[in-house]
Short mmCIF file of C-alpha atoms in Angstrom, two decimals:
data_model
loop_
_atom_site.label_atom_id
_atom_site.label_comp_id
_atom_site.label_asym_id
_atom_site.label_seq_id
_atom_site.Cartn_x
_atom_site.Cartn_y
_atom_site.Cartn_z
CA MET I 894 6.72 146.82 116.18
CA VAL I 895 9.70 148.86 117.28
CA VAL I 896 12.09 150.02 114.60
CA SER I 897 15.65 150.75 115.68
CA LEU I 898 16.98 154.11 114.55
CA ILE I 899 20.61 153.07 115.25
CA PRO I 900 22.26 152.00 112.00
CA PRO I 901 23.97 148.63 112.07
CA PRO I 902 27.76 148.73 112.35
CA PRO I 903 29.56 148.60 109.02
CA PRO I 904 31.02 145.23 108.15
CA MET I 905 34.67 144.92 109.11
CA SER I 906 37.05 144.38 106.23
CA ASP I 907 39.45 141.47 106.06
CA GLU I 908 42.34 143.94 106.31
CA TYR I 909 40.99 145.39 109.58
CA LEU I 910 40.45 141.92 111.05
CA ALA I 911 44.01 140.96 110.09
CA ILE I 912 45.37 144.08 111.86
CA VAL I 913 43.35 143.30 115.02
CA ALA I 914 44.56 139.69 114.98
CA SER I 915 48.15 140.93 114.58
CA TRP I 916 47.77 143.28 117.58
CA ARG I 917 46.36 140.50 119.73
CA LEU I 918 49.18 138.16 118.77
CA ASP I 919 51.69 140.92 119.55
CA GLU I 920 50.13 141.41 123.00
CA LYS I 921 50.25 137.69 123.77
CA ILE I 922 53.88 137.28 122.71
CA THR I 923 54.87 140.48 124.54
CA GLY I 924 53.15 139.27 127.71
CA VAL I 925 55.03 135.99 127.57
CA LEU I 926 58.38 137.74 126.98
CA MET I 927 57.80 140.13 129.90
CA LYS I 928 57.15 137.18 132.21
CA ILE I 929 60.31 135.51 130.93
CA GLN I 930 62.27 138.73 131.49
CA ARG I 931 61.39 138.75 135.19
CA ILE I 932 63.41 135.54 135.45
CA TYR I 933 65.85 136.06 132.57
CA TYR I 934 67.26 139.43 133.63
CA PRO I 935 68.07 138.56 137.29
CA LEU I 936 69.57 135.20 136.26
CA PHE I 937 71.55 136.87 133.51
CA ALA I 938 72.88 139.48 135.97
CA ALA I 939 73.81 136.74 138.44
CA PHE I 940 75.66 134.95 135.63
CA GLY I 941 77.11 137.93 133.70
CA VAL I 942 78.77 139.79 136.57
CA PRO I 943 80.83 136.89 137.98
CA MET I 944 81.62 135.56 134.51
CA ASN I 945 83.16 138.85 133.40
CA LEU I 946 84.91 139.34 136.76
CA VAL I 947 86.50 135.88 136.62
CA THR I 948 87.43 136.44 132.95
CA ILE I 949 89.20 139.70 133.87
CA MET I 950 91.01 137.99 136.76
CA ILE I 951 92.15 134.99 134.66
CA LEU I 952 93.31 137.06 131.70
CA SER I 953 95.10 139.60 133.92
CA ARG I 954 97.24 136.84 135.43
CA GLY I 955 98.69 136.16 131.96
CA ASN I 956 98.66 132.35 132.21
CA CYS I 957 96.51 131.68 129.15
CA GLY I 958 99.29 131.54 126.57
CA LEU I 959 98.13 134.77 124.94
CA SER I 960 100.34 137.70 123.99
CA LYS I 961 100.23 140.80 126.18
CA CYS I 962 98.66 142.71 123.28
CA VAL I 963 95.77 140.26 122.90
CA THR I 964 95.36 140.06 126.69
CA ARG I 965 94.93 143.84 126.92
CA TYR I 966 92.14 143.77 124.34
CA LEU I 967 90.33 140.86 125.98
CA VAL I 968 90.56 142.40 129.46
CA ALA I 969 89.22 145.70 128.10
CA MET I 970 86.33 143.91 126.36
CA ALA I 971 85.42 142.00 129.51
CA THR I 972 85.58 145.19 131.60
CA ALA I 973 83.32 147.09 129.19
CA ASP I 974 80.85 144.19 129.10
CA LEU I 975 80.82 144.11 132.90
CA LEU I 976 80.00 147.83 133.03
CA VAL I 977 77.17 147.36 130.52
CA VAL I 978 75.71 144.52 132.59
CA ILE I 979 75.77 146.73 135.71
CA LEU I 980 74.59 150.00 134.11
CA ASP I 981 72.06 148.62 131.63
CA LEU I 982 70.84 145.33 133.01
CA ILE I 983 71.01 145.81 136.78
CA LEU I 984 70.34 149.57 136.97
CA ARG I 985 67.85 149.81 134.08
CA HIS I 986 66.11 146.67 132.84
CA ILE I 987 65.64 144.91 136.18
CA PRO I 988 64.00 148.00 137.79
CA ILE I 989 61.71 148.21 134.73
CA ARG I 990 60.60 144.59 135.06
CA TYR I 991 60.19 144.91 138.84
CA GLU I 992 58.78 148.41 138.83
CA GLU I 993 56.60 147.81 141.90
CA GLN I 994 59.71 147.07 144.02
CA PHE I 995 61.79 149.91 142.52
CA ILE I 996 59.23 152.73 142.72
CA PHE I 997 61.80 154.82 144.66
CA VAL I 998 63.88 155.10 141.48
CA TYR I 999 61.50 157.81 140.25
CA SER I 1000 62.80 160.18 142.94
CA ILE I 1001 66.50 159.77 142.07
CA PRO I 1002 67.65 162.68 139.84
CA LEU I 1003 70.62 160.93 138.24
CA CYS I 1004 69.23 159.53 135.00
CA ASN I 1005 71.12 161.88 132.68
CA ILE I 1006 74.43 160.92 134.32
CA HIS I 1007 73.41 157.27 134.15
CA ALA I 1008 72.64 157.67 130.42
CA VAL I 1009 76.07 159.17 129.65
CA LEU I 1010 77.87 156.36 131.50
CA LEU I 1011 75.67 153.65 129.97
CA TYR I 1012 76.05 154.82 126.36
CA ALA I 1013 79.79 155.37 126.83
CA ALA I 1014 80.20 151.83 128.23
CA THR I 1015 78.12 150.40 125.37
CA ASP I 1016 80.24 152.23 122.79
CA CYS I 1017 83.39 150.90 124.44
CA SER I 1018 82.03 147.35 124.47
CA VAL I 1019 81.31 147.51 120.73
CA TRP I 1020 84.40 149.39 119.60
CA PHE I 1021 86.81 147.35 121.71
CA THR I 1022 85.56 144.36 119.72
CA ILE I 1023 86.24 146.22 116.46
CA THR I 1024 89.73 147.33 117.51
CA PHE I 1025 90.61 143.78 118.50
CA THR I 1026 89.30 142.48 115.17
CA PHE I 1027 91.47 145.06 113.39
CA ASP I 1028 94.48 144.02 115.46
CA ARG I 1029 93.93 140.37 114.42
CA PHE I 1030 93.54 141.50 110.79
CA VAL I 1031 96.91 143.26 110.96
CA ALA I 1032 98.55 140.29 112.68
CA ILE I 1033 97.33 137.85 110.00
CA CYS I 1034 97.34 139.92 106.82
CA CYS I 1035 100.00 142.63 107.30
CA GLN I 1036 103.22 140.97 108.41
CA LYS I 1037 105.34 144.11 107.95
CA LEU I 1038 102.99 146.25 110.04
CA LYS I 1039 102.45 143.53 112.64
CA THR I 1040 105.70 144.12 114.53
CA LYS I 1041 104.91 147.82 114.97
CA TYR I 1042 101.12 147.73 115.50
CA SER I 1043 100.37 144.49 117.36
CA THR I 1044 102.16 145.52 120.56
CA GLU I 1045 101.11 146.01 124.15
CA ARG I 1046 101.80 149.76 123.98
CA THR I 1047 99.74 150.24 120.81
CA ALA I 1048 96.87 148.28 122.35
CA ALA I 1049 96.94 150.55 125.42
CA VAL I 1050 96.92 153.70 123.26
CA VAL I 1051 94.09 152.41 121.04
CA LEU I 1052 91.93 151.34 123.99
CA GLY I 1053 92.55 154.58 125.84
CA THR I 1054 91.67 156.64 122.76
CA VAL I 1055 88.44 154.69 122.20
CA THR I 1056 87.49 155.18 125.86
CA VAL I 1057 88.07 158.94 125.79
CA LEU I 1058 86.23 159.40 122.48
CA SER I 1059 83.30 157.29 123.70
CA CYS I 1060 82.95 159.44 126.82
CA LEU I 1061 83.18 162.73 124.87
CA LYS I 1062 80.73 161.52 122.21
CA ASN I 1063 78.03 160.76 124.79
CA ILE I 1064 78.22 163.95 126.86
CA PRO I 1065 75.30 165.53 124.88
CA TRP I 1066 72.94 162.96 126.43
CA TYR I 1067 73.42 164.80 129.74
CA PHE I 1068 71.80 167.91 128.24
CA MET I 1069 69.15 166.03 126.27
CA PHE I 1070 67.73 164.17 129.27
CA SER I 1071 66.54 165.53 132.58
CA GLY I 1072 67.77 163.86 135.73
CA TRP I 1073 64.53 161.96 136.39
CA TYR I 1074 63.88 158.32 135.55
CA VAL I 1075 60.88 157.01 133.62
CA LEU I 1076 60.46 153.27 134.19
CA GLY I 1077 59.21 152.51 130.70
CA ASN I 1078 60.73 149.81 128.56
CA ASN I 1079 61.84 151.88 125.60
CA PRO I 1080 65.19 153.27 124.45
CA TRP I 1081 64.53 156.55 126.28
CA PHE I 1082 64.54 155.59 129.95
CA CYS I 1083 64.94 159.18 131.24
CA ASP I 1084 62.62 162.18 131.16
CA VAL I 1085 63.29 164.11 127.96
CA TYR I 1086 63.23 167.89 127.88
CA ASP I 1087 60.17 169.11 125.95
CA THR I 1088 62.29 171.11 123.50
CA ASN I 1089 64.04 167.92 122.43
CA TYR I 1090 61.03 165.73 121.66
CA ALA I 1091 60.64 166.79 118.03
CA SER I 1092 63.89 168.68 117.54
CA LEU I 1093 65.54 167.91 114.21
CA GLY I 1094 68.92 168.79 115.71
CA TRP I 1095 68.63 166.28 118.51
CA GLY I 1096 67.06 163.80 116.09
CA ALA I 1097 70.10 164.11 113.84
CA PHE I 1098 72.38 163.63 116.87
CA GLU I 1099 70.55 160.44 117.86
CA ILE I 1100 70.60 159.01 114.36
CA LEU I 1101 74.34 159.80 114.15
CA HIS I 1102 74.77 158.10 117.54
CA TYR I 1103 73.09 154.93 116.27
CA ILE I 1104 75.04 155.02 113.01
CA ILE I 1105 78.34 155.15 114.91
CA THR I 1106 77.16 152.38 117.25
CA PRO I 1107 76.35 149.84 115.90
CA CYS I 1108 75.85 150.51 112.15
CA VAL I 1109 79.48 151.40 111.33
CA PRO I 1110 80.80 148.49 113.45
CA PHE I 1111 78.54 146.14 111.45
CA ILE I 1112 80.24 147.24 108.24
CA LEU I 1113 83.76 147.24 109.68
CA ILE I 1114 83.58 143.82 111.25
CA LEU I 1115 82.20 142.29 108.06
CA LEU I 1116 84.85 144.03 105.94
CA LEU I 1117 87.78 143.10 108.20
CA ASN I 1118 86.65 139.51 108.52
CA ALA I 1119 86.09 139.22 104.78
CA LEU I 1120 89.61 140.52 104.07
CA THR I 1121 91.10 138.22 106.71
CA VAL I 1122 89.30 135.17 105.34
CA ARG I 1123 90.35 136.10 101.79
CA HIS I 1124 93.99 136.31 102.89
CA ILE I 1125 93.77 132.94 104.69
CA LEU I 1126 92.21 131.28 101.62
CA MET I 1127 94.88 132.66 99.26
CA ALA I 1128 97.70 131.63 101.61
CA SER I 1129 96.14 128.18 102.02
CA ARG I 1130 95.95 127.65 98.23
CA ALA I 1131 99.59 128.67 97.82
CA ARG I 1132 100.66 126.39 100.66
CA ARG I 1133 98.64 123.49 99.20
CA ARG I 1134 100.33 123.92 95.81
CA LEU I 1135 103.80 124.01 97.39
CA ARG I 1136 103.15 120.92 99.47
CA GLY I 1137 101.68 119.16 96.44
CA HIS I 1138 104.80 119.86 94.34
CA SER I 1139 107.19 118.84 97.10
CA SER I 1140 105.54 115.66 98.35
CA GLY I 1141 102.94 114.62 95.79
CA GLU I 1142 99.66 113.79 97.53
CA SER I 1143 100.31 115.60 100.80
CA PRO I 1144 98.97 114.27 104.11
CA ARG I 1145 96.80 116.26 106.50
CA ASP I 1146 98.26 119.74 106.96
CA PRO I 1147 98.09 121.03 110.60
CA GLU I 1148 98.70 124.60 109.40
CA MET I 1149 95.71 124.52 107.06
CA GLU I 1150 93.57 122.99 109.81
CA SER I 1151 94.53 125.90 112.06
CA ARG I 1152 93.63 128.41 109.34
CA ARG I 1153 90.30 126.69 108.76
CA LYS I 1154 89.51 127.02 112.48
CA SER I 1155 90.43 130.71 112.29
CA MET I 1156 87.95 131.21 109.44
CA ILE I 1157 85.19 129.48 111.40
CA LEU I 1158 85.96 131.62 114.46
CA LEU I 1159 85.79 134.82 112.41
CA PHE I 1160 82.42 133.86 110.94
CA VAL I 1161 81.09 133.04 114.41
CA ILE I 1162 82.29 136.40 115.71
CA SER I 1163 80.61 138.27 112.85
CA GLY I 1164 77.40 136.30 113.07
CA ASN I 1165 77.21 136.65 116.85
CA PHE I 1166 77.70 140.42 116.81
CA ILE I 1167 75.22 141.05 113.99
CA LEU I 1168 72.58 138.62 115.30
CA LEU I 1169 72.57 140.00 118.82
CA TRP I 1170 72.68 143.68 117.83
CA ALA I 1171 70.63 143.85 114.61
CA MET I 1172 67.17 143.74 116.19
CA TYR I 1173 68.17 146.22 118.89
CA MET I 1174 69.46 148.65 116.26
CA VAL I 1175 66.17 148.46 114.34
CA VAL I 1176 64.24 149.23 117.53
CA LEU I 1177 66.43 152.26 118.30
CA MET I 1178 66.09 153.69 114.80
CA GLU I 1179 62.32 153.12 114.78
CA ASN I 1180 61.97 154.99 118.06
CA ARG I 1181 63.83 158.04 116.78
CA ILE I 1182 62.00 158.09 113.43
CA GLY I 1183 58.71 157.97 115.30
CA TRP I 1184 59.62 161.00 117.43
CA ILE I 1185 60.35 163.17 114.37
CA GLY I 1186 56.93 162.47 112.90
CA HIS I 1187 57.26 159.40 110.68
CA THR I 1188 55.17 156.41 111.67
CA VAL I 1189 56.98 153.09 111.55
CA TYR I 1190 55.26 150.20 113.30
CA ILE I 1191 57.36 147.49 114.89
CA PRO I 1192 55.64 144.91 117.13
CA VAL I 1193 56.29 145.44 120.83
CA PHE I 1194 57.63 141.92 121.24
CA VAL I 1195 60.38 142.74 118.73
CA THR I 1196 61.47 145.58 121.03
CA GLU I 1197 61.51 143.27 124.05
CA LEU I 1198 63.42 140.57 122.17
CA GLY I 1199 65.89 143.17 120.91
CA PHE I 1200 66.69 144.21 124.48
CA MET I 1201 67.18 140.58 125.54
CA LEU I 1202 69.53 139.73 122.66
CA GLN I 1203 71.58 142.91 123.06
CA GLN I 1204 72.12 142.12 126.75
CA LEU I 1205 73.20 138.60 125.85
CA SER I 1206 76.07 140.02 123.77
CA CYS I 1207 77.73 141.23 126.98
CA CYS I 1208 78.67 137.66 127.87
CA THR I 1209 79.37 136.24 124.42
CA ASN I 1210 81.90 138.78 123.09
CA THR I 1211 84.68 137.75 125.45
CA GLY I 1212 83.58 134.12 125.46
CA ILE I 1213 84.01 133.69 121.72
CA TYR I 1214 87.54 135.07 121.77
CA ALA I 1215 88.79 133.69 125.07
CA VAL I 1216 86.92 130.51 125.98
CA THR I 1217 88.11 128.85 122.75
CA GLN I 1218 91.66 128.96 124.16
CA THR I 1219 92.60 125.64 125.79
CA LYS I 1220 94.66 127.23 128.58
CA PHE I 1221 91.86 129.67 129.34
CA ARG I 1222 89.43 126.76 129.75
CA GLU I 1223 91.90 125.08 132.10
CA GLN I 1224 92.06 128.25 134.20
CA TRP I 1225 88.24 128.37 134.31
CA LYS I 1226 88.16 124.75 135.49
CA ASN I 1227 90.63 125.58 138.23
CA VAL I 1228 88.48 128.50 139.37
CA LEU I 1229 85.36 126.29 139.47
CA LYS I 1230 87.20 123.54 141.34
CA TYR I 1231 88.82 125.88 143.86
CA PRO I 1232 85.86 126.17 146.32
CA PHE I 1233 85.47 122.37 146.41
CA VAL I 1234 89.22 121.90 146.93
CA VAL I 1235 89.12 124.30 149.89
CA ILE I 1236 86.10 122.49 151.38
CA VAL I 1237 87.78 119.09 151.03
CA LYS I 1238 90.98 120.38 152.68
CA PHE I 1239 88.94 121.91 155.51
CA ILE I 1240 87.09 118.61 156.10
CA LYS I 1241 90.31 116.60 156.11
CA GLN I 1242 91.75 118.87 158.78
#
């Protein structure tokens, strides 16, 4: 009889088995998302670039019934979103998902410049949305200030200031990253200098970067929309009382219907921005906290989903503001019909 000298393995606890099951589920979901991304990102690029280009063209013509001030904001938002699609989606995420076809990217020493441009464009995309929200807040709630602030010249100054500050704010990324690319799907897509991996100084800079974009915008957009909705509700109550005194049981009020639509639009804007950016912000903060020595586990599929949702925001920001305009939709229809009109004319000739 042979007696084994190897002790039997200790029984695995229920907690350990639960962790293993969680890891396996994470791997399965991540695998599915990565396969989806190989289709999602190219399709999204093929959709996002022309959509933003056509939006810029339509708005720039000034035939949508919008003021020049509003048009400037919407054109700036569409331009920033277009740059994010090109710099982040086409030049970053697609090469990551198709790494075997983009292996030459490793040898291109431009990642630090790419990072500065990408983060500056992202900041502009977010803060242009905030400045436009503030402009609408002033136009609705501050009638005395409206005539001075909600002008084409003020919009140009505000947008130019945001652009310059966004570029200056992101220059430190040039010195934090080396010029070489690392095709890994994480917030740091460039080689990082060794001295910066665990540096508290650079860690503080990154956390400040993520607080400015998008944490502060989260707070501002909620605050501005809450104040705007409050003003609309108070004005609506006063108008309802006046109409009730003057005509008894008043009929349907078109003005109140318009205000109600404005409230719905504001809530959609807030919800869209927060929904599409919240998960991405959590991923960014988790990555930085991990580098400075604090372990925070977030499933990999959450990271992948965060990237996908954040990219989606580059086509919804302008859409929410502009596509709801009837004249803008008519211009879009004309653009879509134009190729068919040309073909029909050519055939008839």
